[in-house]
Each structure stands twice: as C-alpha cells, then as structure tokens.
Short mmCIF file of C-alpha atoms and ligand atoms in Angstrom, two decimals:
data_model
loop_
_atom_site.label_atom_id
_atom_site.label_comp_id
_atom_site.label_asym_id
_atom_site.label_seq_id
_atom_site.Cartn_x
_atom_site.Cartn_y
_atom_site.Cartn_z
CA MET A 1 0.00 0.00 0.00
CA GLU A 2 2.80 2.34 0.99
CA ASP A 3 4.45 1.78 -2.44
CA ILE A 4 1.25 2.72 -4.24
CA ILE A 5 0.96 5.96 -2.26
CA ILE A 6 4.61 6.88 -2.95
CA GLY A 7 4.12 6.05 -6.66
CA ALA A 8 0.97 8.18 -6.85
CA VAL A 9 2.64 11.11 -5.10
CA ALA A 10 5.65 10.87 -7.45
CA LEU A 11 3.36 10.81 -10.50
CA ALA A 12 1.43 13.80 -9.22
CA ALA A 13 4.70 15.67 -8.63
CA VAL A 14 5.86 15.01 -12.19
CA PHE A 15 2.49 16.08 -13.56
CA LEU A 16 2.49 19.29 -11.52
CA PHE A 17 6.09 19.94 -12.60
CA PHE A 18 5.12 19.76 -16.30
CA LEU A 19 2.03 21.87 -15.71
CA TYR A 20 4.11 24.47 -13.92
CA GLN A 21 6.69 24.49 -16.70
CA LYS A 22 3.97 24.91 -19.34
CA GLN A 23 2.31 27.79 -17.49
CA ASN A 24 5.62 29.34 -16.82
CA THR A 25 6.74 29.56 -20.44
CA LYS A 26 3.33 30.08 -22.09
CA GLN A 27 3.06 33.80 -21.70
CA TYR A 28 6.49 34.58 -23.19
CA LYS A 29 7.44 35.07 -26.82
CA LEU A 30 10.93 33.64 -26.51
CA PRO A 31 13.65 33.98 -29.17
CA PRO A 32 13.64 31.12 -31.68
CA GLY A 33 15.56 27.96 -30.93
CA PRO A 34 15.55 24.19 -31.23
CA LEU A 35 12.69 22.21 -29.78
CA GLY A 36 13.65 20.61 -26.48
CA LEU A 37 12.37 17.71 -24.42
CA PRO A 38 10.36 18.00 -21.23
CA VAL A 39 12.43 18.20 -18.03
CA ILE A 40 15.88 18.06 -19.67
CA GLY A 41 15.31 20.78 -22.27
CA ASN A 42 17.94 20.81 -25.02
CA ILE A 43 20.79 19.31 -23.03
CA HIS A 44 21.01 16.25 -25.30
CA GLN A 45 21.58 18.46 -28.37
CA LEU A 46 24.52 20.45 -27.00
CA GLU A 47 28.13 19.77 -27.90
CA SER A 48 30.82 20.60 -25.39
CA LEU A 49 33.67 20.59 -27.90
CA ASN A 50 34.12 24.04 -29.48
CA PRO A 51 30.90 25.52 -28.02
CA GLN A 52 31.47 28.88 -29.72
CA ARG A 53 31.46 27.23 -33.15
CA PHE A 54 28.51 25.08 -32.18
CA PHE A 55 26.41 28.10 -31.15
CA ALA A 56 27.53 29.99 -34.28
CA GLY A 57 26.06 27.06 -36.24
CA TRP A 58 22.76 27.39 -34.36
CA ALA A 59 22.80 31.15 -34.97
CA LYS A 60 22.95 30.49 -38.73
CA LYS A 61 19.78 28.46 -38.37
CA TYR A 62 17.84 30.42 -35.73
CA GLY A 63 19.25 33.93 -36.04
CA PRO A 64 21.43 36.33 -34.00
CA ILE A 65 19.33 35.84 -30.87
CA LEU A 66 18.32 32.29 -30.01
CA SER A 67 17.03 30.53 -26.96
CA PHE A 68 17.07 27.03 -25.55
CA LYS A 69 16.73 25.34 -22.18
CA ILE A 70 18.91 23.28 -19.92
CA GLY A 71 16.66 21.72 -17.33
CA LYS A 72 14.63 24.57 -15.88
CA ARG A 73 17.07 27.27 -16.89
CA ALA A 74 16.28 29.46 -19.88
CA MET A 75 19.36 30.25 -21.96
CA VAL A 76 19.88 32.90 -24.64
CA VAL A 77 22.84 33.34 -26.99
CA ILE A 78 23.49 36.57 -28.88
CA SER A 79 25.67 36.48 -32.00
CA SER A 80 25.62 39.88 -33.71
CA ALA A 81 27.34 43.18 -32.99
CA GLU A 82 24.03 45.04 -33.09
CA LEU A 83 22.39 42.88 -30.42
CA ALA A 84 25.59 42.77 -28.34
CA LYS A 85 25.31 46.56 -28.16
CA GLU A 86 21.65 46.32 -27.13
CA LEU A 87 22.58 43.94 -24.30
CA LEU A 88 25.90 45.38 -23.12
CA LYS A 89 25.13 49.07 -23.58
CA THR A 90 21.42 49.87 -23.79
CA GLN A 91 20.32 47.23 -21.27
CA ASP A 92 23.63 46.78 -19.45
CA VAL A 93 22.29 47.27 -15.89
CA ASN A 94 19.52 44.73 -16.36
CA PHE A 95 22.08 42.11 -17.39
CA ALA A 96 24.79 42.97 -14.86
CA ASP A 97 24.17 39.95 -12.59
CA ARG A 98 25.90 36.60 -13.01
CA PRO A 99 23.92 33.33 -13.08
CA GLN A 100 24.10 30.85 -10.21
CA HIS A 101 26.92 28.32 -10.48
CA ARG A 102 27.57 26.00 -7.57
CA GLY A 103 31.31 25.62 -8.17
CA GLN A 104 31.97 29.32 -8.71
CA GLU A 105 29.94 30.20 -5.63
CA PHE A 106 31.75 27.71 -3.42
CA ILE A 107 35.27 28.44 -4.59
CA THR A 108 34.87 32.24 -4.35
CA TYR A 109 33.85 32.09 -0.69
CA GLY A 110 30.19 32.69 -1.52
CA ARG A 111 30.81 35.09 -4.43
CA ARG A 112 32.87 37.58 -2.45
CA ASP A 113 35.03 38.14 -5.54
CA MET A 114 34.50 40.55 -8.42
CA ALA A 115 33.86 38.24 -11.37
CA PHE A 116 30.95 36.25 -9.94
CA ASN A 117 29.35 38.64 -7.52
CA ASN A 118 25.98 39.99 -8.57
CA TYR A 119 25.60 43.68 -9.32
CA THR A 120 25.39 44.51 -5.61
CA PRO A 121 26.56 47.63 -3.74
CA TYR A 122 29.56 45.55 -2.53
CA TYR A 123 30.38 44.62 -6.14
CA ARG A 124 30.28 48.29 -7.19
CA GLU A 125 32.69 49.20 -4.38
CA ILE A 126 35.29 46.55 -5.19
CA ARG A 127 34.96 47.19 -8.90
CA LYS A 128 35.62 50.92 -8.34
CA MET A 129 38.57 50.13 -6.09
CA GLY A 130 39.86 47.69 -8.75
CA MET A 131 39.66 50.24 -11.55
CA ASN A 132 41.29 52.99 -9.45
CA HIS A 133 44.00 50.90 -7.82
CA LEU A 134 44.45 47.19 -8.60
CA PHE A 135 44.25 47.56 -12.38
CA SER A 136 45.04 51.27 -12.81
CA PRO A 137 47.51 52.31 -15.53
CA THR A 138 50.00 53.26 -12.78
CA ARG A 139 49.85 49.81 -11.19
CA VAL A 140 50.09 48.05 -14.55
CA ALA A 141 53.21 50.13 -15.22
CA THR A 142 54.81 49.25 -11.87
CA PHE A 143 54.99 45.60 -12.95
CA LYS A 144 56.50 46.35 -16.36
CA HIS A 145 59.94 45.16 -15.28
CA VAL A 146 58.43 41.88 -14.01
CA ARG A 147 56.82 41.11 -17.36
CA GLU A 148 59.96 42.02 -19.26
CA GLU A 149 62.22 40.00 -16.99
CA GLU A 150 60.02 36.90 -17.30
CA ALA A 151 59.80 37.33 -21.08
CA ARG A 152 63.61 37.38 -21.24
CA ARG A 153 63.70 34.15 -19.23
CA MET A 154 61.31 32.56 -21.70
CA MET A 155 63.44 33.67 -24.67
CA ASP A 156 66.57 32.24 -23.01
CA LYS A 157 64.88 28.85 -22.74
CA ILE A 158 63.88 28.90 -26.41
CA ASN A 159 67.40 29.97 -27.31
CA LYS A 160 68.79 26.84 -25.67
CA ALA A 161 66.34 24.61 -27.55
CA ALA A 162 67.22 26.39 -30.81
CA GLU A 163 70.87 25.39 -30.37
CA THR A 164 69.89 21.72 -30.68
CA SER A 165 66.91 22.28 -33.04
CA GLU A 166 64.64 20.81 -30.39
CA ALA A 167 60.89 21.47 -30.58
CA VAL A 168 59.55 23.72 -27.82
CA ASP A 169 56.10 23.60 -26.27
CA ILE A 170 54.85 27.16 -26.82
CA SER A 171 51.71 26.48 -24.75
CA GLU A 172 53.76 25.31 -21.75
CA LEU A 173 56.24 28.17 -22.08
CA MET A 174 53.49 30.76 -22.21
CA LEU A 175 51.72 29.30 -19.18
CA THR A 176 54.98 29.30 -17.23
CA PHE A 177 55.49 32.92 -18.25
CA THR A 178 52.01 34.03 -17.14
CA ASN A 179 52.12 31.95 -13.95
CA SER A 180 55.42 33.53 -12.93
CA VAL A 181 54.27 37.05 -13.78
CA VAL A 182 50.99 36.60 -11.91
CA CYS A 183 52.69 35.19 -8.79
CA ARG A 184 54.94 38.21 -8.69
CA GLN A 185 52.20 40.75 -9.43
CA ALA A 186 49.60 39.24 -7.12
CA PHE A 187 51.73 37.93 -4.23
CA GLY A 188 55.18 39.45 -4.72
CA LYS A 189 56.52 35.88 -4.95
CA LYS A 190 59.28 34.83 -7.27
CA TYR A 191 59.25 31.04 -7.44
CA ASN A 192 61.83 28.83 -9.03
CA GLU A 193 60.00 27.72 -12.19
CA ASP A 194 60.74 24.05 -11.71
CA GLY A 195 60.64 24.13 -7.91
CA GLU A 196 58.13 22.44 -5.61
CA GLU A 197 56.39 25.69 -4.63
CA MET A 198 55.67 26.56 -8.26
CA LYS A 199 54.38 23.03 -8.90
CA ARG A 200 52.11 23.35 -5.90
CA PHE A 201 50.82 26.73 -7.08
CA ILE A 202 50.10 25.35 -10.56
CA LYS A 203 48.24 22.33 -9.15
CA ILE A 204 46.06 24.62 -7.03
CA LEU A 205 45.44 26.98 -9.91
CA TYR A 206 44.43 24.24 -12.32
CA GLY A 207 42.09 22.77 -9.72
CA THR A 208 40.40 26.12 -9.11
CA GLN A 209 40.15 26.87 -12.82
CA SER A 210 38.61 23.48 -13.51
CA VAL A 211 35.92 24.02 -10.87
CA PHE A 212 35.07 27.40 -12.43
CA GLY A 213 34.50 25.75 -15.78
CA MET A 214 32.67 22.66 -14.51
CA THR A 215 28.99 21.93 -15.12
CA PHE A 216 27.12 20.90 -11.96
CA PHE A 217 23.85 18.96 -12.30
CA SER A 218 22.29 21.01 -9.54
CA ASP A 219 22.76 24.27 -11.47
CA PHE A 220 20.25 23.12 -14.04
CA PHE A 221 18.29 20.51 -12.10
CA PRO A 222 18.10 21.91 -8.56
CA PHE A 223 16.48 18.71 -7.27
CA CYS A 224 19.49 16.64 -8.49
CA ARG A 225 22.14 17.81 -6.08
CA PHE A 226 22.64 14.19 -5.06
CA LEU A 227 24.02 13.55 -8.58
CA ASP A 228 26.85 16.03 -7.91
CA ASP A 229 27.65 13.95 -4.83
CA TRP A 230 27.38 10.57 -6.56
CA THR A 231 29.56 11.57 -9.48
CA GLY A 232 32.25 12.90 -7.14
CA LEU A 233 31.91 16.53 -8.32
CA THR A 234 31.15 17.82 -4.82
CA LYS A 235 34.14 16.01 -3.33
CA TYR A 236 36.47 17.24 -6.09
CA MET A 237 35.23 20.83 -5.64
CA MET A 238 35.83 20.64 -1.88
CA GLU A 239 39.33 19.22 -2.28
CA CYS A 240 40.26 21.98 -4.74
CA PHE A 241 38.86 24.53 -2.34
CA GLU A 242 40.81 23.10 0.62
CA ARG A 243 44.11 23.26 -1.28
CA GLN A 244 43.41 26.78 -2.53
CA ASP A 245 42.33 28.05 0.87
CA THR A 246 45.36 26.63 2.69
CA TYR A 247 47.66 28.31 0.16
CA LEU A 248 45.90 31.69 0.33
CA GLN A 249 45.84 31.49 4.13
CA GLU A 250 49.63 31.01 4.15
CA ILE A 251 50.10 34.00 1.85
CA ILE A 252 47.93 36.16 4.10
CA LYS A 253 49.85 35.04 7.18
CA GLU A 254 53.12 36.05 5.52
CA THR A 255 51.63 39.42 4.55
CA LEU A 256 50.51 40.04 8.14
CA ASN A 257 53.91 39.16 9.56
CA PRO A 258 55.34 42.45 10.95
CA ASN A 259 58.89 41.27 10.15
CA LYS A 260 58.12 40.67 6.48
CA VAL A 261 60.65 42.27 4.15
CA LYS A 262 58.82 44.86 2.03
CA PRO A 263 58.91 43.84 -1.67
CA GLU A 264 60.40 46.29 -4.21
CA THR A 265 56.93 46.78 -5.72
CA GLU A 266 53.76 46.60 -3.62
CA SER A 267 51.95 43.43 -4.70
CA MET A 268 48.19 43.23 -5.22
CA ILE A 269 47.63 41.29 -2.02
CA ASP A 270 49.47 44.00 -0.07
CA LEU A 271 46.99 46.51 -1.41
CA LEU A 272 44.03 44.27 -0.57
CA MET A 273 45.36 43.80 2.96
CA GLU A 274 45.49 47.58 3.37
CA ILE A 275 41.83 47.70 2.43
CA TYR A 276 41.20 44.95 4.98
CA LYS A 277 42.91 47.05 7.66
CA ASP A 278 41.23 50.35 6.67
CA GLN A 279 37.73 48.89 6.02
CA PRO A 280 36.71 51.72 3.65
CA PHE A 281 33.60 49.95 2.27
CA ALA A 282 30.04 50.07 3.59
CA SER A 283 30.08 46.29 4.08
CA GLU A 284 32.81 44.45 5.95
CA PHE A 285 35.85 43.45 3.85
CA THR A 286 36.97 40.24 5.56
CA LEU A 287 40.01 38.02 4.95
CA GLU A 288 37.72 35.82 2.88
CA ASN A 289 36.98 38.79 0.65
CA VAL A 290 40.73 39.37 0.27
CA LYS A 291 41.18 35.74 -0.79
CA ALA A 292 38.26 35.84 -3.21
CA VAL A 293 39.41 39.02 -4.96
CA VAL A 294 43.02 37.91 -5.26
CA LEU A 295 41.76 34.63 -6.69
CA ASP A 296 40.10 36.51 -9.57
CA ILE A 297 43.39 38.17 -10.39
CA VAL A 298 45.27 34.89 -10.39
CA VAL A 299 42.69 32.85 -12.29
CA ALA A 300 41.82 35.50 -14.86
CA GLY A 301 45.39 36.64 -15.32
CA THR A 302 47.21 33.38 -16.04
CA ASP A 303 45.04 31.57 -18.53
CA THR A 304 43.90 34.35 -20.79
CA ALA A 305 47.11 35.97 -22.03
CA ALA A 306 48.81 32.58 -22.43
CA ALA A 307 45.93 31.19 -24.49
CA ALA A 308 45.88 34.30 -26.68
CA VAL A 309 49.57 34.17 -27.61
CA VAL A 310 49.34 30.44 -28.35
CA TRP A 311 46.43 31.09 -30.73
CA GLY A 312 48.41 33.93 -32.31
CA MET A 313 51.45 31.73 -32.96
CA THR A 314 49.15 29.01 -34.31
CA TYR A 315 47.56 31.34 -36.86
CA LEU A 316 50.94 32.81 -37.80
CA THR A 317 52.14 29.28 -38.56
CA LYS A 318 49.08 28.77 -40.75
CA TYR A 319 49.55 32.16 -42.45
CA PRO A 320 53.30 32.42 -43.20
CA GLN A 321 52.90 35.67 -45.19
CA VAL A 322 51.49 37.38 -42.07
CA MET A 323 54.33 35.90 -39.98
CA LYS A 324 56.91 37.33 -42.43
CA LYS A 325 55.35 40.77 -42.43
CA ALA A 326 55.17 40.90 -38.63
CA GLN A 327 58.74 39.61 -38.26
CA ALA A 328 59.99 42.16 -40.81
CA GLU A 329 58.41 45.02 -38.86
CA VAL A 330 59.79 44.05 -35.44
CA ARG A 331 63.23 43.14 -36.82
CA ASP A 332 63.59 46.37 -38.85
CA TYR A 333 62.58 48.36 -35.79
CA ALA A 334 65.05 46.51 -33.55
CA ARG A 335 67.86 46.94 -36.09
CA GLU A 336 67.19 50.67 -36.53
CA ASN A 337 67.21 51.17 -32.75
CA GLY A 338 70.06 48.79 -31.93
CA LEU A 339 67.87 46.51 -29.79
CA THR A 340 68.06 42.80 -29.01
CA PHE A 341 64.89 42.76 -26.91
CA LEU A 342 61.61 44.63 -27.36
CA SER A 343 60.16 46.34 -24.31
CA GLU A 344 56.55 47.40 -23.71
CA ASP A 345 57.48 50.93 -24.82
CA ASP A 346 58.87 49.61 -28.10
CA VAL A 347 55.68 47.73 -28.87
CA LYS A 348 53.81 51.05 -29.00
CA ASN A 349 55.84 51.95 -32.09
CA LEU A 350 54.90 48.84 -34.07
CA PRO A 351 51.60 49.45 -35.90
CA TYR A 352 51.48 46.12 -37.74
CA PHE A 353 52.27 44.20 -34.58
CA ARG A 354 49.54 46.04 -32.69
CA ALA A 355 47.12 45.16 -35.50
CA LEU A 356 48.31 41.55 -35.18
CA VAL A 357 47.49 41.52 -31.45
CA LYS A 358 43.97 42.75 -32.24
CA GLU A 359 43.52 40.27 -35.08
CA THR A 360 44.63 37.47 -32.71
CA LEU A 361 41.93 38.49 -30.21
CA ARG A 362 39.37 38.83 -33.01
CA ILE A 363 39.92 35.45 -34.63
CA GLU A 364 40.09 33.50 -31.34
CA PRO A 365 38.72 35.63 -28.49
CA VAL A 366 39.92 33.63 -25.51
CA ILE A 367 36.67 34.01 -23.56
CA PRO A 368 34.51 33.42 -26.64
CA LEU A 369 31.13 33.35 -24.88
CA LEU A 370 32.03 36.12 -22.39
CA VAL A 371 31.28 35.41 -18.76
CA ALA A 372 27.53 34.63 -18.64
CA ARG A 373 25.11 37.38 -17.58
CA ASN A 374 21.85 36.93 -15.74
CA CYS A 375 18.72 38.87 -16.66
CA ILE A 376 17.48 40.75 -13.57
CA LYS A 377 13.98 41.88 -14.69
CA ASP A 378 11.71 40.69 -17.53
CA THR A 379 12.63 42.59 -20.68
CA LYS A 380 12.61 42.47 -24.48
CA ILE A 381 15.44 42.20 -26.97
CA ALA A 382 14.80 42.39 -30.72
CA GLY A 383 11.09 42.02 -30.04
CA TYR A 384 11.49 38.80 -28.04
CA ASP A 385 10.76 38.37 -24.35
CA ILE A 386 13.67 37.66 -22.05
CA PRO A 387 12.29 36.52 -18.69
CA ALA A 388 14.06 37.43 -15.45
CA GLY A 389 16.54 34.72 -14.49
CA THR A 390 17.54 33.92 -18.10
CA THR A 391 21.25 33.20 -18.58
CA VAL A 392 22.63 35.18 -21.51
CA ASN A 393 25.88 34.56 -23.35
CA VAL A 394 27.35 36.78 -26.02
CA ASN A 395 29.12 34.66 -28.61
CA VAL A 396 32.03 37.02 -29.22
CA TRP A 397 33.58 34.47 -31.54
CA ALA A 398 30.53 34.79 -33.81
CA VAL A 399 30.31 38.56 -33.35
CA SER A 400 33.95 38.80 -34.51
CA ARG A 401 32.84 37.04 -37.67
CA ASP A 402 29.71 39.11 -38.25
CA GLU A 403 29.97 39.63 -42.03
CA LYS A 404 27.98 42.87 -41.81
CA GLU A 405 30.90 44.32 -39.85
CA TRP A 406 33.90 42.38 -41.07
CA GLY A 407 33.20 41.79 -44.77
CA PRO A 408 33.04 38.57 -46.74
CA ASN A 409 36.04 36.63 -45.37
CA PRO A 410 35.84 36.88 -41.57
CA ASP A 411 37.64 33.54 -41.09
CA GLU A 412 40.77 34.85 -42.79
CA PHE A 413 43.60 35.87 -40.44
CA ARG A 414 44.42 39.35 -41.73
CA PRO A 415 45.82 41.99 -39.32
CA GLU A 416 45.48 44.60 -42.09
CA ARG A 417 41.78 44.85 -41.16
CA PHE A 418 42.80 46.86 -38.14
CA LEU A 419 44.93 49.21 -40.22
CA GLU A 420 42.03 49.80 -42.62
CA LYS A 421 39.40 50.28 -39.89
CA GLU A 422 39.72 52.25 -36.65
CA VAL A 423 38.49 49.64 -34.15
CA ASP A 424 39.69 48.98 -30.63
CA PHE A 425 38.94 46.46 -27.90
CA LYS A 426 38.04 49.10 -25.30
CA GLY A 427 34.40 48.00 -25.27
CA THR A 428 32.80 50.66 -27.46
CA ASP A 429 33.19 48.99 -30.87
CA TYR A 430 30.67 46.18 -30.52
CA GLU A 431 31.97 44.15 -33.44
CA PHE A 432 35.20 43.63 -31.49
CA ILE A 433 34.69 42.95 -27.77
CA PRO A 434 37.24 40.30 -26.66
CA PHE A 435 37.31 41.95 -23.19
CA GLY A 436 33.53 42.33 -23.04
CA SER A 437 31.85 45.68 -22.61
CA GLY A 438 29.78 47.70 -20.16
CA ARG A 439 29.63 47.41 -16.40
CA ARG A 440 31.09 43.91 -16.25
CA MET A 441 33.79 44.47 -18.84
CA CYS A 442 37.22 43.02 -18.04
CA PRO A 443 38.94 45.37 -15.56
CA GLY A 444 42.29 43.69 -16.33
CA MET A 445 42.26 44.68 -20.01
CA ARG A 446 45.41 46.81 -19.90
CA LEU A 447 47.24 44.23 -17.83
CA GLY A 448 46.07 41.40 -20.09
CA ALA A 449 47.20 43.20 -23.24
CA ALA A 450 50.57 44.03 -21.63
CA MET A 451 51.05 40.37 -20.66
CA MET A 452 50.47 39.31 -24.25
CA GLU A 453 52.57 41.88 -26.05
CA VAL A 454 56.13 41.46 -24.79
CA PRO A 455 56.47 37.68 -25.18
CA TYR A 456 54.60 37.78 -28.50
CA ALA A 457 56.79 40.55 -29.99
CA ASN A 458 60.02 38.91 -28.84
CA LEU A 459 59.07 35.51 -30.25
CA LEU A 460 58.78 37.26 -33.62
CA LEU A 461 62.00 39.18 -33.16
CA LYS A 462 64.30 36.42 -32.08
CA PHE A 463 63.23 33.22 -33.85
CA ASN A 464 61.93 31.68 -37.01
CA PHE A 465 59.69 28.72 -36.31
CA ARG A 466 58.71 25.58 -38.17
CA LEU A 467 56.40 22.70 -37.34
CA PRO A 468 58.10 19.52 -36.08
CA ASN A 469 58.32 16.19 -37.90
CA GLY A 470 57.36 17.52 -41.32
CA MET A 471 53.87 18.43 -40.08
CA LYS A 472 51.90 20.71 -42.42
CA PRO A 473 50.13 23.89 -41.19
CA GLU A 474 46.75 22.54 -42.31
CA GLU A 475 47.28 19.54 -40.02
CA ILE A 476 47.33 21.68 -36.86
CA ASN A 477 44.44 20.69 -34.63
CA MET A 478 42.28 23.78 -33.92
CA ASP A 479 39.98 22.30 -31.26
CA VAL A 480 39.52 24.19 -28.03
CA MET A 481 39.69 23.01 -24.46
CA THR A 482 36.87 24.48 -22.41
CA GLY A 483 37.72 26.21 -19.17
CA VAL A 484 37.84 29.79 -17.93
CA ALA A 485 39.72 30.69 -21.10
CA MET A 486 39.57 28.62 -24.26
CA HIS A 487 42.95 27.09 -24.84
CA LYS A 488 44.02 25.23 -27.90
CA SER A 489 43.32 21.66 -26.80
CA GLN A 490 46.59 20.28 -28.19
CA HIS A 491 49.74 22.07 -27.15
CA LEU A 492 51.50 24.01 -29.90
CA MET A 493 54.93 22.53 -30.59
CA LEU A 494 57.34 24.49 -32.79
CA VAL A 495 61.00 24.14 -33.69
CA PRO A 496 62.81 27.45 -33.13
CA GLU A 497 65.69 28.72 -35.21
CA LYS A 498 67.74 31.66 -33.98
CA VAL A 499 67.71 34.78 -36.14
C1 HEM B 1 44.13 38.68 -22.82
C2 HEM B 1 43.74 38.76 -21.59
C3 HEM B 1 42.32 38.86 -21.10
C4 HEM B 1 41.12 38.73 -21.77
C5 HEM B 1 40.91 38.46 -23.26
C6 HEM B 1 40.06 38.92 -20.80
C7 HEM B 1 38.70 38.87 -21.10
C8 HEM B 1 37.69 39.02 -20.17
C9 HEM B 1 36.29 38.92 -20.49
C10 HEM B 1 35.71 38.64 -21.86
C11 HEM B 1 35.59 39.10 -19.33
C12 HEM B 1 34.05 39.08 -19.17
C13 HEM B 1 33.50 40.43 -19.48
C14 HEM B 1 31.99 40.48 -19.49
O1 HEM B 1 31.32 39.74 -18.75
O2 HEM B 1 31.47 41.31 -20.26
C15 HEM B 1 36.55 39.32 -18.28
C16 HEM B 1 36.22 39.57 -16.97
C17 HEM B 1 37.15 39.76 -15.99
N1 HEM B 1 38.52 39.81 -16.14
FE1 HEM B 1 39.56 39.59 -17.87
N2 HEM B 1 40.60 39.16 -19.58
C18 HEM B 1 41.98 39.14 -19.71
C19 HEM B 1 42.89 39.36 -18.71
C20 HEM B 1 42.59 39.65 -17.42
C21 HEM B 1 43.56 39.91 -16.39
C22 HEM B 1 45.07 39.95 -16.60
C23 HEM B 1 42.86 40.11 -15.24
C24 HEM B 1 43.35 40.42 -13.85
C25 HEM B 1 44.55 40.38 -13.44
C26 HEM B 1 41.45 40.00 -15.55
C27 HEM B 1 40.43 40.12 -14.62
C28 HEM B 1 39.09 40.00 -14.91
C29 HEM B 1 38.02 40.11 -13.91
C30 HEM B 1 38.20 40.35 -12.42
C31 HEM B 1 36.82 39.97 -14.60
C32 HEM B 1 35.39 40.03 -14.02
C33 HEM B 1 34.87 41.44 -14.13
C34 HEM B 1 33.48 41.63 -13.57
O3 HEM B 1 32.67 40.71 -13.56
O4 HEM B 1 33.22 42.75 -13.13
N3 HEM B 1 41.33 39.71 -16.87
N4 HEM B 1 37.81 39.26 -18.81
#
C-alpha cells in the first residue's frame, strides 16, 4: 500500500512539474531555438567541444538571438554586434548579474570576488577600487619590469632549444610565463620555475580553474544535487577549495607578519590587505573577501594571455605571409634602434604588430562566450521576451565574424583589417569585444594586453619557427579546451631557429 501511495505522489509531482513548466513559459514570446524535451530541455543536443562554433552554427539556423533550455534554466545566446550593443550598452544594468553556479559560488567564498558577484553595492565598491587601484595604468606600469624579466627568461629557454633544433612547447612556455608574472604581481613571490612551490601553485590553480568551468547537475536541475555527490563533483570541488584556501591562508599570514621584508613593488595582495585594515567599504571586507578578490586576479590573469599568444602563434604558422610581415616590422625596428629585446614601450611603435594583437583576439577571443550574464527583470530584446533569471551569453567568436561588420572573409587571419578600420577592444566597438563591454567588462584589459605583447613581440623578433616532424600547417588541430579561457586543446609545438 505504501508503495502505491509513494508512486501516486511521485506521479502527481511530475504532472504538476510539467504543468508548472507549461504555465511558466506560455506567456512569453521567446527567441527562436531548437525544440527541447520536457524536463531536460535541449541538453542532449549540446556539444561541449568548441561551443562557440557550435552556437555559431545554431545562430545560422535560428538567427542572432536564439534561446534554448537546460533543465529549468532558460538560456539565450546573442551572436551579432548590433544585439551585443543592445545587451551590453542599452540594457547593461539589467544584465549585470551573473547566473548561479555551484562551483563558482563555493570556490569564491560565496561570491565575495568581483567576477561572480551579482551587481550589488559591494560589487560596485570593489569594482571601483579595482579600476582605481588594482588595475590602474600606474599599477600596470609598476609591474612592467616583471613582465619584461620573465619574457627574457622565456626567450633564453627557447634559445637553448634552438641550439639543438629541439621542438619547444609554446603552450607550456606561455603558461609558465604568465604563472610567474601573476605570482609576482599578485603575491610578490618569485618562485623557481621548476621548484616544488611553483608546482604546488600550478596544481592549485588548475584545480580552481577546472571548478570554475565545470557543469554541476544542480545548477540546471536543482532537485538533483545528489548527482553532484554521486559523481564525485562535490568532493572534487571541496578538495580543490581546501588546497586553494590553505595556500591563500599562508600568503595572508606572511603578509601580516610584521617582520616581512617589504617587496620592491607593492603586490596586489598588499593593497588588498590595506583595504582589509582600513575597512573603507560600507560592508565588511573580511580576509575571505581578500582571498576571493586575489583569486580573480590569479585565475583571470594566467590563462587568458597565455591562451591568446598560443592562438596567435598558431595562426601565424598557418599564415606564413602574415608571420613574415610581422617579423619584418619588429626586426627592422630593432635593427634601426640597436635593440636585441623589445620592451613594452617599443611595442607602442609597431603598428602592424599592434594590429596583429587585435587580429589574434578577433579570430580567437579567448573568452569566446564572455562570462555569462543573468537577466534581472523581464525585458525584451529584438522584439522577443527575455524573462528574469535567463542566462545570456554573447558569442564574441561569432560577433567577430559578423559579415555585416567584417566583410566577406571573416575567417581569414588578416591583421590589415585593423589598419584599414579604426576599431579597438576598449568595449565601445561592438563588433570587437574580446574583453567584453559595459559594467562587467574586463577590468584587467590593460594588464592582459601588456602580458600578451612582450612575449609575443620577442618571439617574432628572435626566432623563425617551423612545425616539427614535417607536419603541415593545415594539419594543426584547432579544437579548443573548455575552461575559464579557451585554450588550444593540443599544445603548440614548434622548432625554433635563432635569427
Ligand atoms: C588577454 C587577456 C584577457 C582577456 C581576453 C580577458 C577577457 C575578459 C572577459 C571577456 C571578461 C568578461 C566580461 C563580461 O562579462 O562582459 C573578463 C572579466 C574579468 N577579467 Fe579579464 N581578460 C583578460 C585578462 C585579465 C587579467 C590579466 C585580469 C586580472 C589580473 C582579468 C580580470 C578580470 C576580472 C576580475 C573579470 C570580471 C569582471 C566583472 O565581472 O566585473 N582579466 N575578462
């Protein structure tokens, strides 16, 4: 008898669930999209490999604004410059929240960071502080010597490999470069690259980054939290958190030590600890807030610039005429000025190289779907209803290929575009928004660009490269690995030759 009652209650629950879903969606005129199944929505139709290309394919079928569902959650993807402007400029405030994500929430100490906090008064205070201090032009400039020193180290390593015509792993080298720079900028720590401390830092970082990018069942099916536990996701998330927290706690302890030797340049955590001591915000800025904000800097700062330069070198290998032109510019400049290394100041004088940096971020924007936004109040875009609580992604990868803006061959890697057209990535030219735009735009844009430029320019100055083992450029695998930033899934191996 008991079984029959439980069965009947379960059936009634499922029936009510469907009824609720039906009523809930009936009144809205949602953007077009593929037909989904009850309960699961469109989850079975999604591809996780190369999501930006996958959604660009859907956009061809359904248009520049499309909708679908994962479980209960309504999702919208925008793929044109015009609608990106509508979302990120005209309706920016209404889309300034971030959607719920169990892993991000847990690992950022309950969203005390900048990237995943909603558009709250606390968020506005830390964002303002970030723009004025953490990421200000002055602070970016104070770490110039760090970036240049680490870039020299990277070139020395490639030099050694060039002596024996050994292939180098550009992906690994770039990650080591960004990891070292970020450790010095964020914590004032200079680790031995192959030492145990650096290995520990990298393990922690990769764990944290993987949790940020992970899909949790309970985000889309709130009643399925037990599946996160069964599959081991919850345990993995907690282990990553433990390791990260122990490390950050140690860093904070060192910073609080009155006998600590003051570093030559004030690191970002020093600045955050001053805020902790002064408590200038309306809400309390605890040690957990310090950890959460510094985590953003570390996570966002390491992956992005490294991924971008790797994509750049990949496209240059596929487009040798662009490689030659870029090399000619940097080498002529170095010869005329008697230089063997290009500094950040030199890069400003290299128009083709600067166009190359932009073209690299256009053809493979490293956060191709931006960080998702959450719709705060019911609204309309392009005549369609967007209900409150909808998760919205801007497919920057598709926007960067919007033929209306970029002409007939948007897939061609051609830096000249940026010499012919005055477009910048500062967030006001909506056809080119690799750093996003509006209130949630990347605050680390200047720092990110600076971290890309010096290693990129010096790779072009000092070496010619070829693919190993007679591999042909068209054989390079272009798949992406999903995470915070989209890396090339297979590491880029190149054989350097000294110039
Ligand atoms: C090439 C390098 C980089 C690229 C392409 C990049 C791109 C982006 C993008 C697309 C977003 C989301 C913007 C949006 O939602 O509209 C973002 C957010 C963010 N980025 Fe970057 N980024 C880079 C480097 C950095 C660096 C070096 C830092 C810090 C050290 C940083 C810190 C952040 C933070 C804190 C956010 C969240 C902002 C918020 O939600 O208010 N980024 N970035």
